[in-house]
Amino acid sequence: MKPLFRATRHIALVLALVGMRTLTASAQSERPTLGARPKPRVSSSEVQPATTVAQLDEAFRAFMAREKVPGLSVALARDGQVVWRKAYGFADLEGQVPAGLATLFRIGSISKAITAVAVLRAVDTGRIDLDADVQHYVPAFPAKTSAILVRQLLTGTGGIRGYIGDEYLRNLHFSSLAASLSLFRDDTLAYVPGTSYIETPYGFTLLGLALEFVAHASYEEYVTREVLRPAHMAATRVDGFTPIMPNRARLYTRDSLGHIRNADPIDVSYKVPAGGWISTAADVARLGVALMDGSLMSQSGNAAMRAPVRLTDGTQLPLGMGVALGTVGGRLPGTKDAVWASGLIQGGIAVLLMYPHDRIAVALLMNVNGEVGAESFRLLTQTTFLADSTAIRLRRLRMPRKP
């Protein structure tokens, strides 16, 4: 596969702000690495419009066989509604349980987009100031050599360190977000805030604690009330390590030879705001709908989320708050740049691709960790052509709109 990334002397970008890391098949390769941030372009000449479900079925099944994906779910939304969704393969290989429309997959760093919306809603109501030091909202976090602004944490430029060694494979349960603060509270900053970017789940842990401070509720309660319910994401929930959760997919990885294996168990309790939610493809597509129609935030909040990051030296990055910004291969003539988010985690790959100008969102979830690259974006772009088919238009007309 041709590299999707181009080095820049200004900054070493960890490819997982929204989980867009390029990984090899082995579980060990999931470790975050430094590299340049992608603009995942798929040439429009490479994308063959898929106008029928049969063509998409063939494309997805070929992809799963080639990439050894156990289970996959996809959902397409247009004009505010999920108009098509389908599941392929198995949620559980050992039990031969097929993946279904209700199957819950790990969504990894798409969780950051959910947290970003929650914070921006608190900004809209005056409870959080984007330009305030996060210590104002998380007094248990010690003062550092420089102030760390809420805005910087949302864009991954807050100076908080990333993973060290095999921390991303941690399987230790924390009873609360506050308890997980012990993992990094006393560490020095990795860089002066605003001068660089590094992927870190811990910055979003601070944001989750800030929400708990101003809302006088748990992070999960606040997000459920302020984001999930307004976005009609009824199936989305925190990925608890011990609870029995109906419809939750089994988690898989691929070894160095490409064989499917059970993924290493990890407990996400320390990074729920950054990678701890599970969801269905339809719910993730509904998140895309809510982000595009502006119903979750004020006009200024929506603009802040999609504004490119600018470092103190003037360098502009194709990143917003919990989302990435860039063209993903001309779906329609004159289409504006896409907004997208992706997540990689043990046992999960998730991608949400949005074309706000065309009011189209498509979500793709898998129960295996590995690579998110040009092939995945090609499938997503191909799926958007289905939104223009006569069958989908007729179905959309028959579907009642949600209140």
XYZ file of C-alpha atoms in Angstrom:
403
model
C 0.000 0.000 0.000
C 1.340 3.443 -0.824
C 2.050 5.562 2.254
C -0.697 7.999 3.111
C 1.474 10.248 5.177
C 4.034 12.968 4.418
C 6.616 13.977 6.991
C 6.751 17.529 8.232
C 9.653 19.139 10.048
C 7.347 21.140 12.294
C 5.818 18.280 14.273
C 5.744 14.540 14.715
C 2.109 13.637 14.515
C 0.895 10.500 16.243
C -1.671 9.089 13.901
C -4.346 8.361 16.463
C -6.005 11.633 17.462
C -9.012 10.122 15.850
C -7.465 6.687 15.742
C -6.028 7.007 12.234
C -2.831 5.030 12.850
C -1.332 2.757 10.227
C -0.683 -0.603 11.835
C 0.552 -3.979 10.775
C -1.481 -7.125 11.357
C 0.094 -8.097 14.674
C -1.297 -7.025 18.036
C 2.090 -5.620 18.997
C 1.942 -3.231 16.057
C -1.011 -1.405 17.623
C 1.495 0.593 19.654
C 1.241 4.266 18.678
C 4.133 5.596 16.626
C 5.217 9.035 15.571
C 4.598 10.108 12.012
C 2.929 12.739 9.900
C -0.806 13.286 10.002
C -2.623 11.964 6.931
C -4.912 13.499 4.411
C -6.583 10.245 3.289
C -7.136 10.982 -0.361
C -8.723 8.424 -2.610
C -8.630 9.451 -6.227
C -12.096 9.760 -7.738
C -10.788 7.779 -10.700
C -10.127 4.869 -8.338
C -13.658 4.859 -6.922
C -16.188 2.993 -9.007
C -19.702 4.160 -8.094
C -21.624 1.375 -6.404
C -25.270 2.065 -7.095
C -26.733 -1.243 -5.965
C -26.679 -3.182 -2.737
C -25.445 -6.228 -4.651
C -22.354 -4.345 -5.758
C -21.664 -3.242 -2.196
C -22.192 -6.784 -0.904
C -19.538 -8.003 -3.305
C -17.138 -5.203 -2.378
C -17.471 -5.689 1.380
C -17.190 -9.478 1.246
C -14.099 -9.274 -0.921
C -12.574 -6.764 1.508
C -13.327 -8.999 4.507
C -11.845 -12.067 2.864
C -8.733 -10.194 1.773
C -8.181 -8.401 5.097
C -9.392 -11.288 7.311
C -12.133 -9.285 9.025
C -14.425 -11.493 11.191
C -17.388 -9.119 11.407
C -18.340 -5.786 9.916
C -21.268 -3.404 10.045
C -21.944 -0.369 7.856
C -24.610 2.339 7.916
C -25.385 5.163 5.516
C -27.257 8.341 6.415
C -28.528 11.098 4.165
C -30.658 14.168 4.807
C -30.885 13.452 8.514
C -31.860 9.769 8.364
C -30.157 6.395 8.294
C -31.272 5.150 4.885
C -29.301 1.906 4.597
C -27.425 -0.401 6.938
C -26.101 -3.921 6.786
C -23.904 -6.349 8.728
C -21.555 -8.997 7.392
C -19.612 -11.886 8.882
C -19.565 -12.896 12.528
C -19.841 -11.106 15.841
C -18.527 -14.291 17.481
C -16.447 -16.747 15.472
C -16.346 -19.486 18.094
C -20.096 -19.419 18.633
C -20.766 -18.763 14.937
C -22.988 -15.820 15.904
C -23.580 -13.639 12.838
C -22.960 -9.913 13.051
C -26.266 -8.052 13.047
C -27.620 -4.550 12.905
C -27.666 -4.440 16.715
C -24.100 -5.711 17.158
C -22.015 -3.428 19.372
C -18.440 -2.721 18.281
C -15.640 -0.795 19.944
C -15.352 2.622 18.317
C -11.975 3.671 19.753
C -11.093 7.311 19.200
C -14.456 8.217 17.702
C -15.168 8.500 21.443
C -13.112 11.719 21.297
C -15.623 13.282 18.931
C -18.401 12.403 21.402
C -16.430 13.981 24.263
C -15.627 17.046 22.166
C -19.339 17.606 21.528
C -20.071 17.205 25.241
C -17.446 19.819 26.136
C -18.645 22.245 23.459
C -22.204 21.931 24.743
C -20.890 22.900 28.188
C -19.149 25.862 26.536
C -22.450 26.895 24.939
C -24.115 27.001 28.362
C -21.257 28.940 29.965
C -20.090 26.143 32.225
C -16.711 25.694 30.510
C -14.406 28.277 28.944
C -12.315 26.984 26.047
C -9.475 29.305 27.001
C -9.420 28.452 30.693
C -6.679 26.383 32.318
C -8.025 22.855 32.770
C -6.772 22.924 36.359
C -9.650 25.297 37.096
C -12.039 22.387 36.409
C -9.788 19.569 37.641
C -8.190 20.882 40.850
C -6.739 17.434 41.603
C -4.481 17.849 38.549
C -1.285 19.618 39.696
C -0.159 22.880 38.129
C 2.453 22.406 35.409
C 5.150 24.654 34.009
C 2.625 26.085 31.534
C -1.126 26.513 31.607
C -3.049 23.821 29.689
C -6.095 25.242 27.990
C -9.291 23.286 27.450
C -9.053 24.222 23.767
C -5.601 22.629 23.546
C -6.745 19.385 25.119
C -9.570 19.147 22.568
C -7.067 19.435 19.716
C -4.328 17.210 21.135
C -1.926 20.118 21.614
C -2.047 20.355 25.414
C 1.389 18.925 26.164
C 0.046 15.852 27.975
C 2.166 12.785 27.312
C 1.014 9.834 25.257
C 1.373 6.128 25.918
C 4.629 4.823 27.352
C 5.690 1.307 26.455
C 2.766 -1.114 26.527
C 0.350 1.132 28.437
C -2.161 0.840 25.620
C -2.537 -2.840 26.568
C -3.358 -1.990 30.190
C -5.871 -4.364 31.760
C -6.256 -2.636 35.128
C -9.700 -1.521 36.217
C -10.278 1.940 37.701
C -13.423 2.571 39.681
C -13.715 6.128 38.357
C -12.106 8.599 35.971
C -10.750 10.438 38.999
C -8.928 7.300 40.118
C -7.242 6.968 36.727
C -5.701 10.436 37.136
C -2.926 8.727 39.115
C -1.536 7.331 35.867
C -0.226 10.684 34.627
C -1.012 13.484 37.097
C 2.593 13.813 38.305
C 4.289 13.516 34.897
C 6.053 16.467 33.316
C 4.647 17.937 30.123
C 5.827 16.353 26.885
C 6.121 19.801 25.257
C 4.980 23.376 25.769
C 1.196 23.422 25.149
C 0.255 24.786 21.756
C 3.646 24.147 20.162
C 3.157 20.567 19.005
C 0.733 17.701 18.814
C 0.812 14.188 20.194
C -1.930 11.601 20.459
C -2.904 10.974 24.048
C -5.925 9.492 25.776
C -5.020 11.298 28.986
C -5.897 14.750 27.707
C -9.439 13.534 27.141
C -9.483 11.978 30.601
C -8.939 15.522 31.912
C -11.800 16.751 29.736
C -14.052 14.027 31.125
C -13.151 15.093 34.660
C -13.844 18.722 33.763
C -17.326 17.726 32.616
C -17.936 15.872 35.870
C -16.834 18.966 37.819
C -19.194 21.408 36.094
C -22.134 19.016 35.638
C -22.061 17.454 39.126
C -22.677 14.123 37.418
C -20.564 11.293 36.078
C -19.033 11.666 32.643
C -21.220 8.835 31.345
C -24.406 10.398 32.728
C -23.617 13.811 31.275
C -22.707 12.487 27.824
C -25.774 10.272 27.700
C -28.044 13.206 28.536
C -26.329 15.915 26.482
C -25.069 14.018 23.426
C -26.408 10.502 22.967
C -30.099 11.192 23.592
C -30.290 14.333 21.423
C -28.467 12.452 18.660
C -30.816 9.430 18.982
C -27.875 7.111 19.783
C -29.864 4.746 21.994
C -27.567 1.722 21.604
C -24.295 3.485 22.461
C -22.803 2.794 25.880
C -19.560 2.590 27.833
C -17.607 -0.608 27.242
C -17.567 -2.074 30.745
C -15.079 -4.875 31.296
C -17.220 -7.136 33.488
C -20.927 -6.433 32.713
C -22.831 -8.766 30.417
C -23.813 -6.708 27.386
C -26.162 -8.293 24.880
C -25.081 -7.945 21.258
C -21.474 -7.008 22.100
C -19.086 -8.381 19.491
C -16.180 -10.605 20.431
C -12.817 -8.952 19.898
C -10.154 -10.216 17.519
C -6.687 -9.401 16.264
C -4.395 -10.795 13.592
C -0.996 -12.306 14.332
C 2.180 -11.744 12.333
C 1.078 -14.402 9.828
C -2.339 -12.824 9.373
C -4.221 -15.489 11.351
C -7.204 -14.306 13.371
C -6.719 -14.593 17.121
C -8.633 -13.415 20.190
C -7.526 -9.896 21.053
C -5.642 -9.193 24.259
C -8.081 -8.171 27.007
C -7.827 -4.506 27.923
C -9.822 -2.452 30.407
C -10.768 0.957 28.993
C -11.902 2.457 32.318
C -8.919 4.843 32.329
C -9.719 6.285 28.905
C -13.483 6.214 28.436
C -13.619 9.795 27.057
C -10.919 8.931 24.508
C -11.764 5.376 23.527
C -14.209 3.687 25.857
C -17.544 3.680 24.009
C -19.134 0.870 22.035
C -21.833 1.409 19.454
C -23.643 0.211 16.369
C -22.912 1.419 12.857
C -26.328 3.103 12.708
C -25.683 5.032 15.930
C -22.291 6.217 14.677
C -23.954 7.356 11.449
C -26.514 9.229 13.585
C -23.629 10.960 15.331
C -22.502 12.061 11.882
C -25.991 13.357 11.127
C -26.069 15.376 14.352
C -22.621 16.816 13.683
C -23.609 17.855 10.171
C -27.006 19.387 10.933
C -25.643 21.444 13.816
C -28.353 20.362 16.242
C -25.998 19.466 19.091
C -24.099 22.744 19.396
C -24.348 26.430 18.695
C -23.043 27.860 15.446
C -19.850 28.924 17.192
C -19.454 25.456 18.709
C -19.796 23.772 15.342
C -17.304 26.204 13.848
C -14.810 25.577 16.657
C -15.032 21.813 16.213
C -14.225 22.049 12.488
C -11.612 24.814 12.664
C -8.106 23.581 11.706
C -5.565 23.540 14.518
C -2.956 26.291 14.365
C 0.229 25.878 16.412
C 2.034 28.791 18.015
C 4.547 28.897 15.138
C 1.721 29.296 12.630
C 1.676 25.707 11.390
C -1.856 24.639 10.469
C -2.875 21.006 10.889
C -5.814 19.213 9.215
C -7.355 18.484 12.614
C -10.339 19.859 14.452
C -11.668 18.984 17.898
C -12.020 15.201 17.916
C -12.258 15.100 14.108
C -9.951 15.303 11.102
C -10.412 17.517 8.078
C -9.592 16.636 4.504
C -10.774 15.471 1.132
C -11.500 11.773 0.790
C -11.828 11.546 -2.955
C -14.391 13.616 -4.876
C -17.666 11.832 -4.193
C -19.563 14.464 -6.120
C -18.361 17.232 -8.419
C -17.775 20.314 -6.326
C -18.138 18.520 -2.998
C -16.505 20.258 -0.077
C -13.805 18.679 2.046
C -14.914 15.789 4.196
C -14.940 15.676 7.978
C -14.017 12.328 9.448
C -13.114 10.436 12.579
C -11.658 7.011 13.087
C -10.696 4.705 15.907
C -8.293 1.849 16.408
C -8.320 -0.189 19.585
C -7.691 -3.781 20.569
C -10.457 -5.717 18.822
C -11.911 -2.785 16.927
C -11.694 -0.528 13.899
C -14.201 2.274 13.375
C -14.502 5.007 10.766
C -17.051 7.805 10.408
C -16.925 9.765 7.152
C -19.081 12.864 6.676
C -19.772 15.064 3.665
C -21.575 18.016 5.299
C -22.168 19.779 1.979
C -24.077 16.732 0.674
C -25.590 15.818 4.085
C -24.168 12.292 3.803
C -22.530 10.253 6.577
C -21.321 6.675 6.459
C -20.022 4.569 9.367
C -17.956 1.397 9.179
C -17.249 -0.778 12.254
C -15.189 -3.978 12.536
C -14.363 -6.342 15.402
C -10.648 -6.695 14.670
C -7.728 -4.344 15.130
C -5.439 -3.614 12.230
C -5.080 -1.019 9.553
C -7.311 1.849 8.520
C -6.049 2.943 5.141
C -6.982 3.806 1.601
C -8.995 0.609 1.130
C -11.313 1.418 4.026
C -11.895 4.947 2.776
C -12.470 3.619 -0.727
C -15.252 1.387 0.612
C -16.776 4.259 2.544
C -16.666 6.547 -0.460
C -18.124 3.790 -2.601
C -20.969 3.360 -0.121
C -21.941 7.028 -0.435
C -22.906 6.438 -4.064
C -25.718 4.232 -2.781
C -27.317 7.365 -1.353
C -28.054 8.471 -4.902
C -29.783 5.281 -5.949
C -33.494 5.267 -6.720
C -34.127 2.466 -4.229
C -32.602 4.406 -1.371
C -34.459 7.593 -2.292
C -37.766 5.752 -2.273
C -36.978 4.070 1.027
C -36.071 7.398 2.583
C -39.418 8.834 1.558
C -41.197 5.956 3.301
C -39.214 6.259 6.545
C -40.780 8.480 9.235
C -38.474 11.178 10.520
C -37.388 11.086 14.146
C -38.832 13.866 16.278
